Tab-separated table of C-alpha atoms and ligand atoms in Angstrom:
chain	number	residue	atom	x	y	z
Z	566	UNK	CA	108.019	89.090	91.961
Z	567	UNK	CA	107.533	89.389	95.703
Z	568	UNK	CA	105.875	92.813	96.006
Z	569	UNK	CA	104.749	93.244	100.035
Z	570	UNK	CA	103.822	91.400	102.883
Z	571	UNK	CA	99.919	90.908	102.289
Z	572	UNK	CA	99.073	89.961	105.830
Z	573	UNK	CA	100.288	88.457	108.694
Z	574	UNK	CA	98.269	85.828	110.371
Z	575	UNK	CA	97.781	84.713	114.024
Z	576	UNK	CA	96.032	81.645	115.506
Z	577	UNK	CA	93.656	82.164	118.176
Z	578	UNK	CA	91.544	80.372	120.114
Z	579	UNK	CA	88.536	82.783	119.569
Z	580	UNK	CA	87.772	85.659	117.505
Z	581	UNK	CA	85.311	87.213	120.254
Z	582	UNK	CA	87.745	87.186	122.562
Z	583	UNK	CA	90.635	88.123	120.621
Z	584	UNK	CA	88.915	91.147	118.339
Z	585	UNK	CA	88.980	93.556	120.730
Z	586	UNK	CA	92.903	93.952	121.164
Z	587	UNK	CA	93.446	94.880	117.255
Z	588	UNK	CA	90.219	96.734	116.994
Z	589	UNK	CA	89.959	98.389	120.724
Z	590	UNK	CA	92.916	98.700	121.861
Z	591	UNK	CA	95.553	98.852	118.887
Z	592	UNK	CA	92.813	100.437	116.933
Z	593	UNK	CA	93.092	99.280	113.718
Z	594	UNK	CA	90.540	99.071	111.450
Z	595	UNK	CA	88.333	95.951	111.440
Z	596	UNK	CA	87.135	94.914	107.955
Z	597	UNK	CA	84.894	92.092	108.781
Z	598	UNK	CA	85.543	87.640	108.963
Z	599	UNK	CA	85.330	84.958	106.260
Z	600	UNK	CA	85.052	81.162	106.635
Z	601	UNK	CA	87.946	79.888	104.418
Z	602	UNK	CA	86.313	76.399	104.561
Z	603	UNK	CA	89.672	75.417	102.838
Z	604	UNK	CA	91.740	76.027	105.610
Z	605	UNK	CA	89.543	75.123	108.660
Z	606	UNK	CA	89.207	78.389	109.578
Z	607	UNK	CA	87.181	81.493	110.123
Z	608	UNK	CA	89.769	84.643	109.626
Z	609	UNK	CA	88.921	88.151	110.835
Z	610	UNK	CA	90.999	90.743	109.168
Z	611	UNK	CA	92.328	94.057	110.384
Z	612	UNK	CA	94.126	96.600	108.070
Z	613	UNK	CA	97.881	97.933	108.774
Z	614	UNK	CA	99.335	100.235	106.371
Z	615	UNK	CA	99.551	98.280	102.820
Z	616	UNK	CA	98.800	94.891	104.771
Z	617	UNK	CA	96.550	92.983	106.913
Z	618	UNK	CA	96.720	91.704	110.460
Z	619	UNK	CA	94.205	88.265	110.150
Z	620	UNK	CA	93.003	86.401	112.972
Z	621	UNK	CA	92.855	82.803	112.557
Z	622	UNK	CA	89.837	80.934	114.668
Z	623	UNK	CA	89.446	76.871	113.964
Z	624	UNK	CA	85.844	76.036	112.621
Z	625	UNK	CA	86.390	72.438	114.630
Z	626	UNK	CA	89.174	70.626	116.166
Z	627	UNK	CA	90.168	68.790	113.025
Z	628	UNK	CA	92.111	71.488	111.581
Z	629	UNK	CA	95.216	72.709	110.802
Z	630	UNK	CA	94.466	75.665	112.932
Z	631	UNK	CA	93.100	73.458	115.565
Z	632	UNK	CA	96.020	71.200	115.521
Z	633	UNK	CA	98.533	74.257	115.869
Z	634	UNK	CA	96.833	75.708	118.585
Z	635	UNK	CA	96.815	72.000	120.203
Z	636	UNK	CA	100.944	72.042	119.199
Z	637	UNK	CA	102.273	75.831	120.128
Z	638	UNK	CA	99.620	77.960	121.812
Z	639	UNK	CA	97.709	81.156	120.234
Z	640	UNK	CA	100.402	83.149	118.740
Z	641	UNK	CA	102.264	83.923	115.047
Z	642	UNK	CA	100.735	81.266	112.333
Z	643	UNK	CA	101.919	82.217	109.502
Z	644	UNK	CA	103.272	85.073	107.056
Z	645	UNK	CA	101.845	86.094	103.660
Z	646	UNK	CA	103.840	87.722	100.456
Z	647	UNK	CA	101.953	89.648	98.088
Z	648	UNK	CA	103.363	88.679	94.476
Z	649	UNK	CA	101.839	88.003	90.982
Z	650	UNK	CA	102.282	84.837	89.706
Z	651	UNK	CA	102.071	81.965	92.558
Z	652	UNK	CA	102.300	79.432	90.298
Z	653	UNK	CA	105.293	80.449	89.026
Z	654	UNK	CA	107.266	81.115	92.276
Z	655	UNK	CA	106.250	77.659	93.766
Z	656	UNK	CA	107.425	75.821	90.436
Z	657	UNK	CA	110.901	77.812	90.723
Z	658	UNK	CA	111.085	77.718	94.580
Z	659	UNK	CA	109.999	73.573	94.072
Z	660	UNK	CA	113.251	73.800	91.441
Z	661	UNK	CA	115.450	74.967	94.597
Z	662	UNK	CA	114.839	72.667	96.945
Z	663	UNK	CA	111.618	74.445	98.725
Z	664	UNK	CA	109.468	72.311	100.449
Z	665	UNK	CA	105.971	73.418	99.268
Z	666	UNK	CA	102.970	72.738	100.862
Z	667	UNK	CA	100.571	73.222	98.182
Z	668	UNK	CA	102.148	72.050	94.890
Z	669	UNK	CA	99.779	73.940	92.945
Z	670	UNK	CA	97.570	77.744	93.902
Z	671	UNK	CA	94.292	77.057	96.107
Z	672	UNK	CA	91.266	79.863	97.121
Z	673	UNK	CA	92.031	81.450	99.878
Z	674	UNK	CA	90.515	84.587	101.966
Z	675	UNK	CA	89.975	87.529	99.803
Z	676	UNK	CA	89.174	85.754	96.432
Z	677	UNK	CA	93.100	85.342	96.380
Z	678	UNK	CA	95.253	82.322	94.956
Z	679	UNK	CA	96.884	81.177	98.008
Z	680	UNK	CA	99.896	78.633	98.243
Z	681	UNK	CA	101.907	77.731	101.444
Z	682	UNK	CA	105.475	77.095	101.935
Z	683	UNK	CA	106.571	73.996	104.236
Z	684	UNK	CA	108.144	75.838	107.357
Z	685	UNK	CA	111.023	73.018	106.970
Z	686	UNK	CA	112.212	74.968	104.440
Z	687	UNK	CA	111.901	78.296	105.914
Z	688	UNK	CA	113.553	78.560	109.624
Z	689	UNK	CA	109.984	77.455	111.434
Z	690	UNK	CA	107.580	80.171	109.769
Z	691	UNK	CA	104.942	78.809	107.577
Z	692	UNK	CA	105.308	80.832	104.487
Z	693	UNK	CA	102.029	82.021	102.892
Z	694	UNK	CA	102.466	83.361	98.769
Z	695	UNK	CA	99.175	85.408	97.921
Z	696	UNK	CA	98.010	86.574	94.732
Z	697	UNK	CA	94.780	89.078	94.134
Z	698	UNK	CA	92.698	88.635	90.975
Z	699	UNK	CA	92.843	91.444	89.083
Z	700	UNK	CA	88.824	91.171	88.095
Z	701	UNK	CA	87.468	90.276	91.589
Z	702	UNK	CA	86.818	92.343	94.266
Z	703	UNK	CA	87.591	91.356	97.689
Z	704	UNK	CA	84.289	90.407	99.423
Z	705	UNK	CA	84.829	92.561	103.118
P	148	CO	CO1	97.022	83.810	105.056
């Protein structure tokens, strides 16, 4: 079950220099930045309501977040649903004709099991499915 969006993330070109909007002058709480070494990237997070806004900087120019930057400018990267058994939705989705990214969970920020949608298959929007461990916290 899809239960919320769990954060929304946006490609920049630098954290420094991009920080300061969300935190200064939308004011949202910062909550700190994690290398995801698995996805190139180093993500700040800020928190909104039930979600997360999370900026996306590229640890080198060999990465996905790199590469998009290189493609479409700083801007929307991707959006992230909250549910509770990724797994499961990506061997159902896979069953209707989803174009998965990840065939199978990875780690992602927060301790979470992370999979990614192909945006082929979703009107242009890479599509992010999250799931929290129950036993861990999350490391902000
Ligand atoms: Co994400």
């Amino acid at each position: 079950m899809i239960r919320k969006i769990s954060h929304i993330g946006i490609a920049v070109q630098s954290l420094d220099s991009s920080i300061p909007f969300y935190r200064d002058i939308l004011g949202l709480p910062y909550t700190g930045n994690e290398v995801v070494e698995d996805q190139g990237a180093r993500v700040a997070f800020f928190e909104i309501g039930e979600s997360r806004i999370e900026l996306l900087e590229p640890l080198g120019p060999d990465t996905p977040v790199a590469r998009f930057l290189e493609r479409r400018g700083p801007g929307l990267h991707h959006v992230a649903y909250e549910c509770d058994d990724v797994g499961g939705h990506l061997i159902e989705m896979a069953d209707q004709g989803i174009e998965l990214v990840d065939g199978e969970p990875r780690p992602g920020a927060h301790g979470m099991d992370i999979a990614f949608l192909h945006p082929r298959s979703t009107d242009g929007l890479l599509t992010e499915l999250c799931e929290p461990h129950r036993s861990e916290d999350t490391d902000d």
